[in-house]
PDB file of C-alpha atoms and ligand atoms in Angstrom:
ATOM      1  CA  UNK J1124       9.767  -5.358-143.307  1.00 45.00           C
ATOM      2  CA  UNK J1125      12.476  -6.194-146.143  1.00 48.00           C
ATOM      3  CA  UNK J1126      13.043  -9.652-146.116  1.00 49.00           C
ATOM      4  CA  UNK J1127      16.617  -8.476-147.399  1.00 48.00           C
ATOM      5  CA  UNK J1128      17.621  -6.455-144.497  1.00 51.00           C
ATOM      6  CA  UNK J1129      18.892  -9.589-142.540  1.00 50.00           C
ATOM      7  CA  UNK J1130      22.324 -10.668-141.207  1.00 50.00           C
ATOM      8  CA  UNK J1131      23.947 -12.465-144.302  1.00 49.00           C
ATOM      9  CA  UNK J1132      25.129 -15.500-142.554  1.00 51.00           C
ATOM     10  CA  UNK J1133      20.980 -16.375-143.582  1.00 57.00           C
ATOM     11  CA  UNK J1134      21.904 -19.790-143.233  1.00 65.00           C
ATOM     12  CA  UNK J1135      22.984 -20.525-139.723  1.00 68.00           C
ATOM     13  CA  UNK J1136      21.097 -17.467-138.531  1.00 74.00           C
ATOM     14  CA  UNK J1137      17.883 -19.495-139.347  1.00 93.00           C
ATOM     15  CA  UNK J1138      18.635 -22.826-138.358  1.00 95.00           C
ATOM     16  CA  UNK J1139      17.529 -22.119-134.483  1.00 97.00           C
ATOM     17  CA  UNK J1140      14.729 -20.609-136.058  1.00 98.00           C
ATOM     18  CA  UNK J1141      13.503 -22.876-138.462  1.00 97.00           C
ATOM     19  CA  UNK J1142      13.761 -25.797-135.643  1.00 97.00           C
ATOM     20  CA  UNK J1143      11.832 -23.674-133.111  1.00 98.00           C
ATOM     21  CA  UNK J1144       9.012 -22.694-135.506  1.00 98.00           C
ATOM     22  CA  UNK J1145       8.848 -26.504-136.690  1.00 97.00           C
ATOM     23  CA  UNK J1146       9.124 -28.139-133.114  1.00 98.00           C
ATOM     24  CA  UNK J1147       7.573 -25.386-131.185  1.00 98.00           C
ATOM     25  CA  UNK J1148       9.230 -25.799-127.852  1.00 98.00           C
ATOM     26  CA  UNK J1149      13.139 -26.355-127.209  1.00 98.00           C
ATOM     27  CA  UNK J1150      14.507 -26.900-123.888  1.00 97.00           C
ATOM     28  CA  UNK J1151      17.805 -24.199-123.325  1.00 96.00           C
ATOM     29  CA  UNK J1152      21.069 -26.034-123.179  1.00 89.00           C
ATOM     30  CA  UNK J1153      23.611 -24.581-120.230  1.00 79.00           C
ATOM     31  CA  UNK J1154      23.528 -22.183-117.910  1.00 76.00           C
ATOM     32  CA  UNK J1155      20.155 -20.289-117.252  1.00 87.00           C
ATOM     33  CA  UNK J1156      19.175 -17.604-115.820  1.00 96.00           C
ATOM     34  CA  UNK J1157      19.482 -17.323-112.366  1.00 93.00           C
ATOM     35  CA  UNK J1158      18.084 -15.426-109.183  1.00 94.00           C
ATOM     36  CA  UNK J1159      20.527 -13.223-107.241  1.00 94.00           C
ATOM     37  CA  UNK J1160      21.007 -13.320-103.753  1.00 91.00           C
ATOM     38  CA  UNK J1161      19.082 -10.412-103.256  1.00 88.00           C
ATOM     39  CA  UNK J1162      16.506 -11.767-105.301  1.00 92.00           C
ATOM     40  CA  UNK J1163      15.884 -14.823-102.810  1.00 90.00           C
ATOM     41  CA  UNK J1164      13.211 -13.304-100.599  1.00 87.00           C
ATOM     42  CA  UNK J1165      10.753 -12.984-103.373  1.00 89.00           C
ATOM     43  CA  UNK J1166      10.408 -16.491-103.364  1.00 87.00           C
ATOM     44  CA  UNK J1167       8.680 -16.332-100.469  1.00 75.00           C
ATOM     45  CA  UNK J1168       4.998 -17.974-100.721  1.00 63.00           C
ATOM     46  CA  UNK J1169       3.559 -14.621 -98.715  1.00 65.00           C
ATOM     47  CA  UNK J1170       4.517 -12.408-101.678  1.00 65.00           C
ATOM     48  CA  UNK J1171       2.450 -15.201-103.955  1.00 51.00           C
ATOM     49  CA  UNK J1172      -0.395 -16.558-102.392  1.00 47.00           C
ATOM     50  CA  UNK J1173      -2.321 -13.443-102.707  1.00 54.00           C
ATOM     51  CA  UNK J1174      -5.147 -13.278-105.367  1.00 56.00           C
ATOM     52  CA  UNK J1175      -3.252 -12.713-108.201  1.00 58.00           C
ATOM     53  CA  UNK J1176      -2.368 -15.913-110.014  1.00 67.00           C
ATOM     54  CA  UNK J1177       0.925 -14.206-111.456  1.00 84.00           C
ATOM     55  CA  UNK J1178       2.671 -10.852-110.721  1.00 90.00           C
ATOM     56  CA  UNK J1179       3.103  -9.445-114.293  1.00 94.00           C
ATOM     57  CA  UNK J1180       5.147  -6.115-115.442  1.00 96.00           C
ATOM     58  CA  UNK J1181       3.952  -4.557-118.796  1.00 95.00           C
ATOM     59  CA  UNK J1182       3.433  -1.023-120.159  1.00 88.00           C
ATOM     60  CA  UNK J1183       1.387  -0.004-117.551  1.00 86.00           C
ATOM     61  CA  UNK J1184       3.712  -1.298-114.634  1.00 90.00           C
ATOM     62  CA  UNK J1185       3.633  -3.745-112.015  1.00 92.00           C
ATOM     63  CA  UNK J1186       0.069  -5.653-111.720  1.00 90.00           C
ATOM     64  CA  UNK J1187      -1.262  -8.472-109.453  1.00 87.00           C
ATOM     65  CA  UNK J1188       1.379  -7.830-106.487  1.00 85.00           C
ATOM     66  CA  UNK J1189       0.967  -7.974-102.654  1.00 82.00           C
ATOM     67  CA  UNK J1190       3.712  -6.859-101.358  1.00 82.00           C
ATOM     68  CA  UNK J1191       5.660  -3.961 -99.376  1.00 85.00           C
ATOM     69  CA  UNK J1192       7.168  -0.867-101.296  1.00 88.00           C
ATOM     70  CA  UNK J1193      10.511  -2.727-101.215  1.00 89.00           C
ATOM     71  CA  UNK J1194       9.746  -5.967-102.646  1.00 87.00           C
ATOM     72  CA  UNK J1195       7.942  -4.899-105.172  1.00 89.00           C
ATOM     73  CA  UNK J1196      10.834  -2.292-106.179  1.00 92.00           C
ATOM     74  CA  UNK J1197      12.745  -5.759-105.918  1.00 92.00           C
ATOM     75  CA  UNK J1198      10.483  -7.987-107.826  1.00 92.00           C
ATOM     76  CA  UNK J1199      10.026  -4.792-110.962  1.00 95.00           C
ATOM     77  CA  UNK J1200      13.190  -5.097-110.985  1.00 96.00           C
ATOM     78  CA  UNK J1201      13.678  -9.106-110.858  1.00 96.00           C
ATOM     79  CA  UNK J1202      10.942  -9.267-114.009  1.00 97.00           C
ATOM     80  CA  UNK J1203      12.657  -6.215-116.084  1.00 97.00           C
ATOM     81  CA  UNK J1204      16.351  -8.145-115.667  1.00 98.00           C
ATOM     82  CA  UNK J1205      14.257 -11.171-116.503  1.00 98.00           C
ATOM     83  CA  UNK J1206      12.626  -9.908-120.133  1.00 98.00           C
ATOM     84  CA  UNK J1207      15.883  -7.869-120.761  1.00 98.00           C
ATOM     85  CA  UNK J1208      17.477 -11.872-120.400  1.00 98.00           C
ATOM     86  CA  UNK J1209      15.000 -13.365-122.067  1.00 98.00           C
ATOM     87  CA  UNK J1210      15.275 -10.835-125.278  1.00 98.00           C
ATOM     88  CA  UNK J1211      18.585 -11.170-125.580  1.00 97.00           C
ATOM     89  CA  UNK J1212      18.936 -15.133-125.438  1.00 97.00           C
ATOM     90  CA  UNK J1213      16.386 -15.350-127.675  1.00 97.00           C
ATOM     91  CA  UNK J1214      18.189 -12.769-130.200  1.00 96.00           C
ATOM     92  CA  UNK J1215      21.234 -14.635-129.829  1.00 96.00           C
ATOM     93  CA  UNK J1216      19.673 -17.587-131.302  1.00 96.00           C
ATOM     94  CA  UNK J1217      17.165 -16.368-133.741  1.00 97.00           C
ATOM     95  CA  UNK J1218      18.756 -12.764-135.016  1.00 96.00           C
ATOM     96  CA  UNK J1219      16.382 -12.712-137.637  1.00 97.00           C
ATOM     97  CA  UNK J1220      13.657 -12.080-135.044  1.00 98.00           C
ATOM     98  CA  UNK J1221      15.353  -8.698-134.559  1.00 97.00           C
ATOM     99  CA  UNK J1222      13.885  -6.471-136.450  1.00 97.00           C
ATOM    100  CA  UNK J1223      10.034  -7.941-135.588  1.00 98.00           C
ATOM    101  CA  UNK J1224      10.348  -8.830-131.922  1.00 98.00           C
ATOM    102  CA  UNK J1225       7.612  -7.185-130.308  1.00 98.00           C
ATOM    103  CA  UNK J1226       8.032  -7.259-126.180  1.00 97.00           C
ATOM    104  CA  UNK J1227       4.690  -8.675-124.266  1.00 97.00           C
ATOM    105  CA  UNK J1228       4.503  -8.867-120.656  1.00 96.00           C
ATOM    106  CA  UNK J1229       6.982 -10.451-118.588  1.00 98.00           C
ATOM    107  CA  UNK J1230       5.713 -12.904-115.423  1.00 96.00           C
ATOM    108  CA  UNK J1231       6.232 -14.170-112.383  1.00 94.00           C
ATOM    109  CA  UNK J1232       4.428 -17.502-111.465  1.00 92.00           C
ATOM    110  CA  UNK J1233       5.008 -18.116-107.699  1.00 86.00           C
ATOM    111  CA  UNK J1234       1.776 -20.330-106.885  1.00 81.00           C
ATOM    112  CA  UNK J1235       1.222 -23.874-107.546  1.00 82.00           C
ATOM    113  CA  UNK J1236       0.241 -24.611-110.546  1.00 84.00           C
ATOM    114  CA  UNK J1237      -2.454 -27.515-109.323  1.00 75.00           C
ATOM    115  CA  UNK J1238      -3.201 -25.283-106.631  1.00 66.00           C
ATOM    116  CA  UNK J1239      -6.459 -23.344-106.899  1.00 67.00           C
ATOM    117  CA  UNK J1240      -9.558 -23.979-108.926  1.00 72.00           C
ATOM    118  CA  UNK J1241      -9.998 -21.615-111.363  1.00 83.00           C
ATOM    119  CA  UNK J1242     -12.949 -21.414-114.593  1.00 91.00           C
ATOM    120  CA  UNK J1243     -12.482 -24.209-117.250  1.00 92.00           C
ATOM    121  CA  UNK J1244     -11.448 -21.617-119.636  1.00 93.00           C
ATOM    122  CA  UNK J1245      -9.132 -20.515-117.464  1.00 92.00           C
ATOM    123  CA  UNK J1246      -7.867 -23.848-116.237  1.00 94.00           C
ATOM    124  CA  UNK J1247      -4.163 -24.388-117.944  1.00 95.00           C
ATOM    125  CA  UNK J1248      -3.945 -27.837-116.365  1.00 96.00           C
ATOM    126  CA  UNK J1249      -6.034 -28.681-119.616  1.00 97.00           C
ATOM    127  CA  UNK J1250      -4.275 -28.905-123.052  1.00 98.00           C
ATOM    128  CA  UNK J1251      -4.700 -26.428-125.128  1.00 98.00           C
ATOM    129  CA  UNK J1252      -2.934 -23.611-127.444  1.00 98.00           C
ATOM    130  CA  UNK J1253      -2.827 -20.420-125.985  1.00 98.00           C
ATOM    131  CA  UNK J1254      -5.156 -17.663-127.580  1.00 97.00           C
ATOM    132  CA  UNK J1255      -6.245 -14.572-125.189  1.00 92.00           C
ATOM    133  CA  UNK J1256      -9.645 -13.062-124.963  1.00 90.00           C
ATOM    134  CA  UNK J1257      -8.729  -9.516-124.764  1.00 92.00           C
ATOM    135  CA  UNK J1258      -5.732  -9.428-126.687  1.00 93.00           C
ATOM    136  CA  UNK J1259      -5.931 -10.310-130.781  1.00 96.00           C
ATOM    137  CA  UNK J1260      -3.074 -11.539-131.879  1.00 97.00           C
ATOM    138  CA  UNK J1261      -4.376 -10.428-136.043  1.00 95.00           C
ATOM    139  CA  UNK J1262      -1.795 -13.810-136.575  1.00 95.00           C
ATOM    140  CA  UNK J1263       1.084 -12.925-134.692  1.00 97.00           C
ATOM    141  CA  UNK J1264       2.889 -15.926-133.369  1.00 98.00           C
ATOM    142  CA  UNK J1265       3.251 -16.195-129.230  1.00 98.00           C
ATOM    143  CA  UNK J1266       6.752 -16.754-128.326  1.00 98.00           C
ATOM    144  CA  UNK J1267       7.172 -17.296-124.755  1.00 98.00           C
ATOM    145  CA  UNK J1268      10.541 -17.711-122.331  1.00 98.00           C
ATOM    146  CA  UNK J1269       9.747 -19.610-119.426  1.00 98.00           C
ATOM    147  CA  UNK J1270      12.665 -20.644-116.796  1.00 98.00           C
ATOM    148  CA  UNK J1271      12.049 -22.607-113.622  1.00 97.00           C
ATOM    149  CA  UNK J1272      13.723 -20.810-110.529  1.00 96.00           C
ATOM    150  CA  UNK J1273      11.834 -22.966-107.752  1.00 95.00           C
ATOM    151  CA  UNK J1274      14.444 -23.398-105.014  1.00 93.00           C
ATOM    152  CA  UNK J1275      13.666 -26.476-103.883  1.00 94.00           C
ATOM    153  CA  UNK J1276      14.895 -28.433-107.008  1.00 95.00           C
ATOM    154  CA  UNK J1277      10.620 -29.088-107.941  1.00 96.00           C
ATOM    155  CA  UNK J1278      10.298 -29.670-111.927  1.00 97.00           C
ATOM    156  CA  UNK J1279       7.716 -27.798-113.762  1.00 97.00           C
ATOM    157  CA  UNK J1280       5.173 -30.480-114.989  1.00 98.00           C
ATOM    158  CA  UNK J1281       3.949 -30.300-118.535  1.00 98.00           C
ATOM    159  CA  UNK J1282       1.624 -31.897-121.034  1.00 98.00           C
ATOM    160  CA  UNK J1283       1.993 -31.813-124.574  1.00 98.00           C
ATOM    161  CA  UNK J1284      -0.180 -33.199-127.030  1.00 98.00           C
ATOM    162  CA  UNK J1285      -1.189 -33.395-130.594  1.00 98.00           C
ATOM    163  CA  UNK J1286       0.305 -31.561-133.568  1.00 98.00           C
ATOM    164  CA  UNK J1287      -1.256 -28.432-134.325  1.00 98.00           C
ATOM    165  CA  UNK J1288      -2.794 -29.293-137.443  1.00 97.00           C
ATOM    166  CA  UNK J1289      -4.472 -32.449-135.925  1.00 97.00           C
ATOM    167  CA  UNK J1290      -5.858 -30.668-132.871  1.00 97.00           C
ATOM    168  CA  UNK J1291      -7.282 -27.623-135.283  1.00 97.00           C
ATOM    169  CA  UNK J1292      -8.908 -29.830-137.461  1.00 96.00           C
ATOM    170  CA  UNK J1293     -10.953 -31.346-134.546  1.00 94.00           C
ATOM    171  CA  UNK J1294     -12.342 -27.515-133.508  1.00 89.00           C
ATOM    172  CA  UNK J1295     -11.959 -25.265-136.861  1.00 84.00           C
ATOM    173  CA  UNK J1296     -14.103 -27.256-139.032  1.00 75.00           C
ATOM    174  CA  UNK J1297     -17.608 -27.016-136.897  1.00 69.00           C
ATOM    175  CA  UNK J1298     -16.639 -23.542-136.170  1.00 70.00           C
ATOM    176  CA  UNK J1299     -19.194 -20.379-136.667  1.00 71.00           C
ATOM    177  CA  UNK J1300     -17.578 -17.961-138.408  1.00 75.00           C
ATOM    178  CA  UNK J1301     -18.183 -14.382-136.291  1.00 83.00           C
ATOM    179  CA  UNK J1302     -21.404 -13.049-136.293  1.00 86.00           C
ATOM    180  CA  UNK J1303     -21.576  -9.190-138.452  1.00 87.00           C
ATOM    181  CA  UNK J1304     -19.975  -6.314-136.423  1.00 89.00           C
ATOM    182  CA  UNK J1305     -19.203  -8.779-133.299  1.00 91.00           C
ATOM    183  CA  UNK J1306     -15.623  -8.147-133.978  1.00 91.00           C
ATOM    184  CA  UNK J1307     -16.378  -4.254-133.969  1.00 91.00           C
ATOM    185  CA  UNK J1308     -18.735  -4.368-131.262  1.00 91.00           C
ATOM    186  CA  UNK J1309     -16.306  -6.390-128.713  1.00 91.00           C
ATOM    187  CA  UNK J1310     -13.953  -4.016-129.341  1.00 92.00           C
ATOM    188  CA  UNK J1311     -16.413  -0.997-128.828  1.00 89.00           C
ATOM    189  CA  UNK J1312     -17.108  -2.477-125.511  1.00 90.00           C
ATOM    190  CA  UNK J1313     -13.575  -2.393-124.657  1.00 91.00           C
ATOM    191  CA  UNK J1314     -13.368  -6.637-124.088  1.00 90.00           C
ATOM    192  CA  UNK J1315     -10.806  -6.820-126.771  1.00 91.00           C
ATOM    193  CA  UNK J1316      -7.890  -4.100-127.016  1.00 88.00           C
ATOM    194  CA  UNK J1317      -8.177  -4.223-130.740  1.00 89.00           C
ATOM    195  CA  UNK J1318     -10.321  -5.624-133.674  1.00 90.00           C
ATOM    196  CA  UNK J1319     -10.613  -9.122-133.494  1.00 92.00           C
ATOM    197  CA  UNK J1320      -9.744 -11.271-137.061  1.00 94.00           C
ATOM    198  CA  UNK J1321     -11.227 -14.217-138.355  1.00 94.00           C
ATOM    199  CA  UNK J1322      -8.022 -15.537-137.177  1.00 96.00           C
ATOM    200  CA  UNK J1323      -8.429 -14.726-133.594  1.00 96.00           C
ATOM    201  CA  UNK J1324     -12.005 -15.770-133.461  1.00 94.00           C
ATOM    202  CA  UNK J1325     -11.064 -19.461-134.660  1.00 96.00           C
ATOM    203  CA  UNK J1326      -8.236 -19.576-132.498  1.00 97.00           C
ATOM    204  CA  UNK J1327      -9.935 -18.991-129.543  1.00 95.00           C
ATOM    205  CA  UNK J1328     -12.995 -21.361-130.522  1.00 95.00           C
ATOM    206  CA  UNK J1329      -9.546 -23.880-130.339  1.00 97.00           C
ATOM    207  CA  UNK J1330      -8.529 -22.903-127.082  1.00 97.00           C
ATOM    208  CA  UNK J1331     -12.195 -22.830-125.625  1.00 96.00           C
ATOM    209  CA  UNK J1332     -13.570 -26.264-127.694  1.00 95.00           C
ATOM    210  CA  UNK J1333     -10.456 -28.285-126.271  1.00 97.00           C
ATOM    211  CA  UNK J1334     -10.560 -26.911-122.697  1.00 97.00           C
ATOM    212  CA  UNK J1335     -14.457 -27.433-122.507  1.00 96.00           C
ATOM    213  CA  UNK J1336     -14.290 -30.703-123.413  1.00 96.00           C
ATOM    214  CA  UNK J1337     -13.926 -33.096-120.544  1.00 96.00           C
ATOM    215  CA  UNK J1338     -13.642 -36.157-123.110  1.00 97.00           C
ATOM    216  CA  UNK J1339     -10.819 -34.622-125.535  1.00 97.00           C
ATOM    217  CA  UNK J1340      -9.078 -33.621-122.045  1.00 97.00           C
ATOM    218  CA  UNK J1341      -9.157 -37.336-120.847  1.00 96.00           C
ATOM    219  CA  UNK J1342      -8.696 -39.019-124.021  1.00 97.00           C
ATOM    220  CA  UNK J1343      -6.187 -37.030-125.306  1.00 97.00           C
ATOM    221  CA  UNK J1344      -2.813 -38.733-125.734  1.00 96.00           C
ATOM    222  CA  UNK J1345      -0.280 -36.019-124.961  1.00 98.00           C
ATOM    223  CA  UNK J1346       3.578 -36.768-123.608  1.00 98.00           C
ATOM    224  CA  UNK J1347       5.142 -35.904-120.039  1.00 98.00           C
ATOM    225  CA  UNK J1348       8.013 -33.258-120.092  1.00 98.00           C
ATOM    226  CA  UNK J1349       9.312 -32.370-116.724  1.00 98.00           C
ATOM    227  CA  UNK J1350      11.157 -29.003-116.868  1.00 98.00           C
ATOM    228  CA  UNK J1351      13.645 -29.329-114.010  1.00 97.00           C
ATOM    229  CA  UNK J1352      14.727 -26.484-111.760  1.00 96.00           C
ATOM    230  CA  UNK J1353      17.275 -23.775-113.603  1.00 96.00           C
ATOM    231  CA  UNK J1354      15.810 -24.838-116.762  1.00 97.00           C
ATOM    232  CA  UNK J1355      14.689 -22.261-119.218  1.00 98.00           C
ATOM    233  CA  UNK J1356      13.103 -23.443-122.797  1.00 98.00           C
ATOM    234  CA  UNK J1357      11.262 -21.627-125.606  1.00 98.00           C
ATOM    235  CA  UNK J1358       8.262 -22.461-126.825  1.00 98.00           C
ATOM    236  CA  UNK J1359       5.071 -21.048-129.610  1.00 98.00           C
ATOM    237  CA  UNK J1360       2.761 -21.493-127.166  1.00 98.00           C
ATOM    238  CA  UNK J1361      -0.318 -20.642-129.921  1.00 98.00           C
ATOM    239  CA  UNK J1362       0.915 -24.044-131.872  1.00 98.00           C
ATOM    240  CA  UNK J1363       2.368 -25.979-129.083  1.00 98.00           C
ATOM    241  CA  UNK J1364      -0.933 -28.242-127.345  1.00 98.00           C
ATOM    242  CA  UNK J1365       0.304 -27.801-123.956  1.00 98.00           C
ATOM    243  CA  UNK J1366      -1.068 -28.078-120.396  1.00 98.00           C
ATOM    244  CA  UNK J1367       0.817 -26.920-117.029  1.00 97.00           C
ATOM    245  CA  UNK J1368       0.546 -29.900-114.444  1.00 96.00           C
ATOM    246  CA  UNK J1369       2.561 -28.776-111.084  1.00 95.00           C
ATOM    247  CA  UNK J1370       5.030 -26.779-110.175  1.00 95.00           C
ATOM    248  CA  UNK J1371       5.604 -23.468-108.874  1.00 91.00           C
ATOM    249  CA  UNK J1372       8.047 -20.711-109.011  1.00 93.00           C
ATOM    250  CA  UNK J1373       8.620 -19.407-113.372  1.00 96.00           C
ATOM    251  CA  UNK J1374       9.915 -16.570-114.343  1.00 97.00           C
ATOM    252  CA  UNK J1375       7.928 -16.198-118.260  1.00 98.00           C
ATOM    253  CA  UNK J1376       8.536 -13.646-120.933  1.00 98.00           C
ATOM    254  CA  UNK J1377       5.716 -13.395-123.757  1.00 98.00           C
ATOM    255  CA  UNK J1378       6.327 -12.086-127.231  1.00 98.00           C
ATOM    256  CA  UNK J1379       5.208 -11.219-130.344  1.00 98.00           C
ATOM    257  CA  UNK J1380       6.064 -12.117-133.819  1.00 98.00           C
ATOM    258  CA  UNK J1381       4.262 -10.842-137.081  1.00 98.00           C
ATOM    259  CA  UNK J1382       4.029 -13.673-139.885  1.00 98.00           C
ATOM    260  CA  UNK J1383       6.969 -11.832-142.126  1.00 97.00           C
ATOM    261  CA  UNK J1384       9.548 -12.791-139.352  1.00 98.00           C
ATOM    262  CA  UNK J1385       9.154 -16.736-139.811  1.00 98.00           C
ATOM    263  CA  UNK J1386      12.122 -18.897-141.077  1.00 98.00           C
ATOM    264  CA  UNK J1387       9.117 -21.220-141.659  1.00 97.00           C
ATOM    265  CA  UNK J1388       5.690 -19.360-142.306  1.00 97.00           C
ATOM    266  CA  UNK J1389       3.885 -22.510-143.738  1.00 98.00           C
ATOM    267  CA  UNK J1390       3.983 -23.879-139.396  1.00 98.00           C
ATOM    268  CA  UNK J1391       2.491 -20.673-138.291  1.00 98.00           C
ATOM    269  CA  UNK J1392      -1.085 -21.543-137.029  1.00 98.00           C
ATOM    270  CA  UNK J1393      -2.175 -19.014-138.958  1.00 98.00           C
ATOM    271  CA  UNK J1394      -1.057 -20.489-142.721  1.00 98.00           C
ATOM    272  CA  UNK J1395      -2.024 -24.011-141.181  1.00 98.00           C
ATOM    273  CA  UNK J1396      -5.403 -23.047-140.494  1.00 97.00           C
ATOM    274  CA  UNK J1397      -6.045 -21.080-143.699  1.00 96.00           C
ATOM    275  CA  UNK J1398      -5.218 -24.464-145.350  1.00 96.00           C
ATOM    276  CA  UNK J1399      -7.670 -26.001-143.261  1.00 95.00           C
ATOM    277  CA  UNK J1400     -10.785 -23.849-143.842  1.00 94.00           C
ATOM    278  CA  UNK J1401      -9.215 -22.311-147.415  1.00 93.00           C
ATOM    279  CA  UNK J1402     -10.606 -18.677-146.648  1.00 92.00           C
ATOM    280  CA  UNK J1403      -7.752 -16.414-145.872  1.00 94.00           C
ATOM    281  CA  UNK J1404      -7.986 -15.563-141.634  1.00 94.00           C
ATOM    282  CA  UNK J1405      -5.554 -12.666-141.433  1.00 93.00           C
TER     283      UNK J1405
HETATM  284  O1  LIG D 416       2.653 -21.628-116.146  1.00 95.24           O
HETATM  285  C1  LIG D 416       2.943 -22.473-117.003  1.00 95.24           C
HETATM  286  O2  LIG D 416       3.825 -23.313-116.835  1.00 95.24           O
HETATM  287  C2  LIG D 416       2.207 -22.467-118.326  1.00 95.24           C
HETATM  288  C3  LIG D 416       0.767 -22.125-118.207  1.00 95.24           C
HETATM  289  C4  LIG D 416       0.144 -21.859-119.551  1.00 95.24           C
HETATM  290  O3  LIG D 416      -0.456 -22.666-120.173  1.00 95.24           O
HETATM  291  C5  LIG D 416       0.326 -20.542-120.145  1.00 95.24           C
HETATM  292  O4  LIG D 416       0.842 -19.628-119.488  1.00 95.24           O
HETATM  293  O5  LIG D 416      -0.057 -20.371-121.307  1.00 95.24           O
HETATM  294 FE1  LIG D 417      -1.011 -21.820-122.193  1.00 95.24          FE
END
């Protein structure tokens, strides 16, 4: 899109923006959002300890819930006044997103984050930046909205590490490139909902070198934040090294952002690793 067609005030319209894309997560000053009173009784660990790690509405609807007729009318509507919130704090700081923001799935996290075992490469305890299997990204950025609403005041435990460029440079370099046609063969087989880039292929050879590797994961210097309850914050989770310690109880919002809607494109992982390996990814 036009690179014109933004508010005027470019300026102050970009500073949220720039800081975001440069620091990657930023913790929401003032009031949050906040569960009604209605709301309440989806808290309840019977609705969440089902096998579903999250409840998630998308496109296709409600997915990975366990409960009655009513609560789940409740909780669709809990996650759709959720990503509607989440959209609209996030335009209010970065309007130049506007006219690229691209609505992913919205999520509720009621379990325990150190709660059950799950694969390695599932396993978000470890650090790592987020790249998804099934989904290619083709160098969009991953924007997500997370807000704590445990009731019981419990922080949401984090891990953050390395800089982006430092932790790619450990995985990209020793990295295959794909094989011919795998990209067009995965998607033939229906594992990934669309053609897989060089991009996605080195991103996820990221996410699955660092999470497979029991020494990096130990070694790994990487600081504490504790997220406490009401608190919402921001946060590229494809740049951002991050691991989820405790908790339970987040509402999340994921989005989408194409490369022509960065204040700062030179921090997108995708410029960053194209500087890295000098072939162009995307
Ligand atoms: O649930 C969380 O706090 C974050 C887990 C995580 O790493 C992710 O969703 O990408
Ligand atoms: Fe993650």
């Amino acid at each position: 899109m036009d690179q014109t067609a933004h508010h005027p005030a470019d300026d102050t319209d970009d500073r949220f923006a720039r800081r975001l894309e440069r620091e990657g997560l930023i913790v929401l000053p003032g009031a949050s959002f906040a569960l009604r009173a209605e709301e309440q009784s989806l808290l309840d660990p019977a609705l969440g300890d089902g096998r579903a790690k999250n409840v998630s509405l998308g496109p296709g609807g409600l997915r990975g819930a366990q409960a009655d007729a009513a609560a789940t009318a409740r909780l669709e509507a809990l996650l759709a006044r959720y990503g509607a919130w989440a959209r609209q704090t996030l335009l209010d700081l970065a309007p130049r997103y506007g006219p690229y923001l691209e609505m992913g799935r919205t999520s509720f996290r009621p379990r325990a984050v150190d709660g059950a075992a799950v694969s390695p490469r599932k396993d978000d305890r470890r650090l790592h930046v987020d790249a998804f299997a099934s989904q290619p990204t083709g160098g969009r950025r991953i924007l997500r909205v997370f807000t704590n609403i445990n009731p019981d005041g419990e922080a949401r435990h984090w891990r953050v590490g390395e800089r982006f460029e430092d932790h790619a440079r450990r995985w990209a370099t020793r990295q295959r490139g794909p094989l011919p046609f795998e990209a067009e063969l995965l998607q033939a087989l229906g594992i990934t909902r669309s053609r897989r880039t060089p991009y996605d292929f080195l991103m996820l050879a990221i996410h699955d070198g660092a999470k497979l590797d029991p020494a990096y994961q130990s070694a790994a210097r990487a600081r504490d934040i504790l997220f406490p309850a009401g608190a919402s914050w921001i946060v590229y989770t494809d740049s951002v090294v991050h691991a989820a310690m405790a908790g339970r109880h987040a509402l999340e919002q994921t989005f989408y952002l194409p490369l022509e809607a960065m204040a700062e494109p030179a921090a997108a992982p995708a410029r960053i690793l194209e500087r890295i390996t000098g072939r162009a990814l995307v």
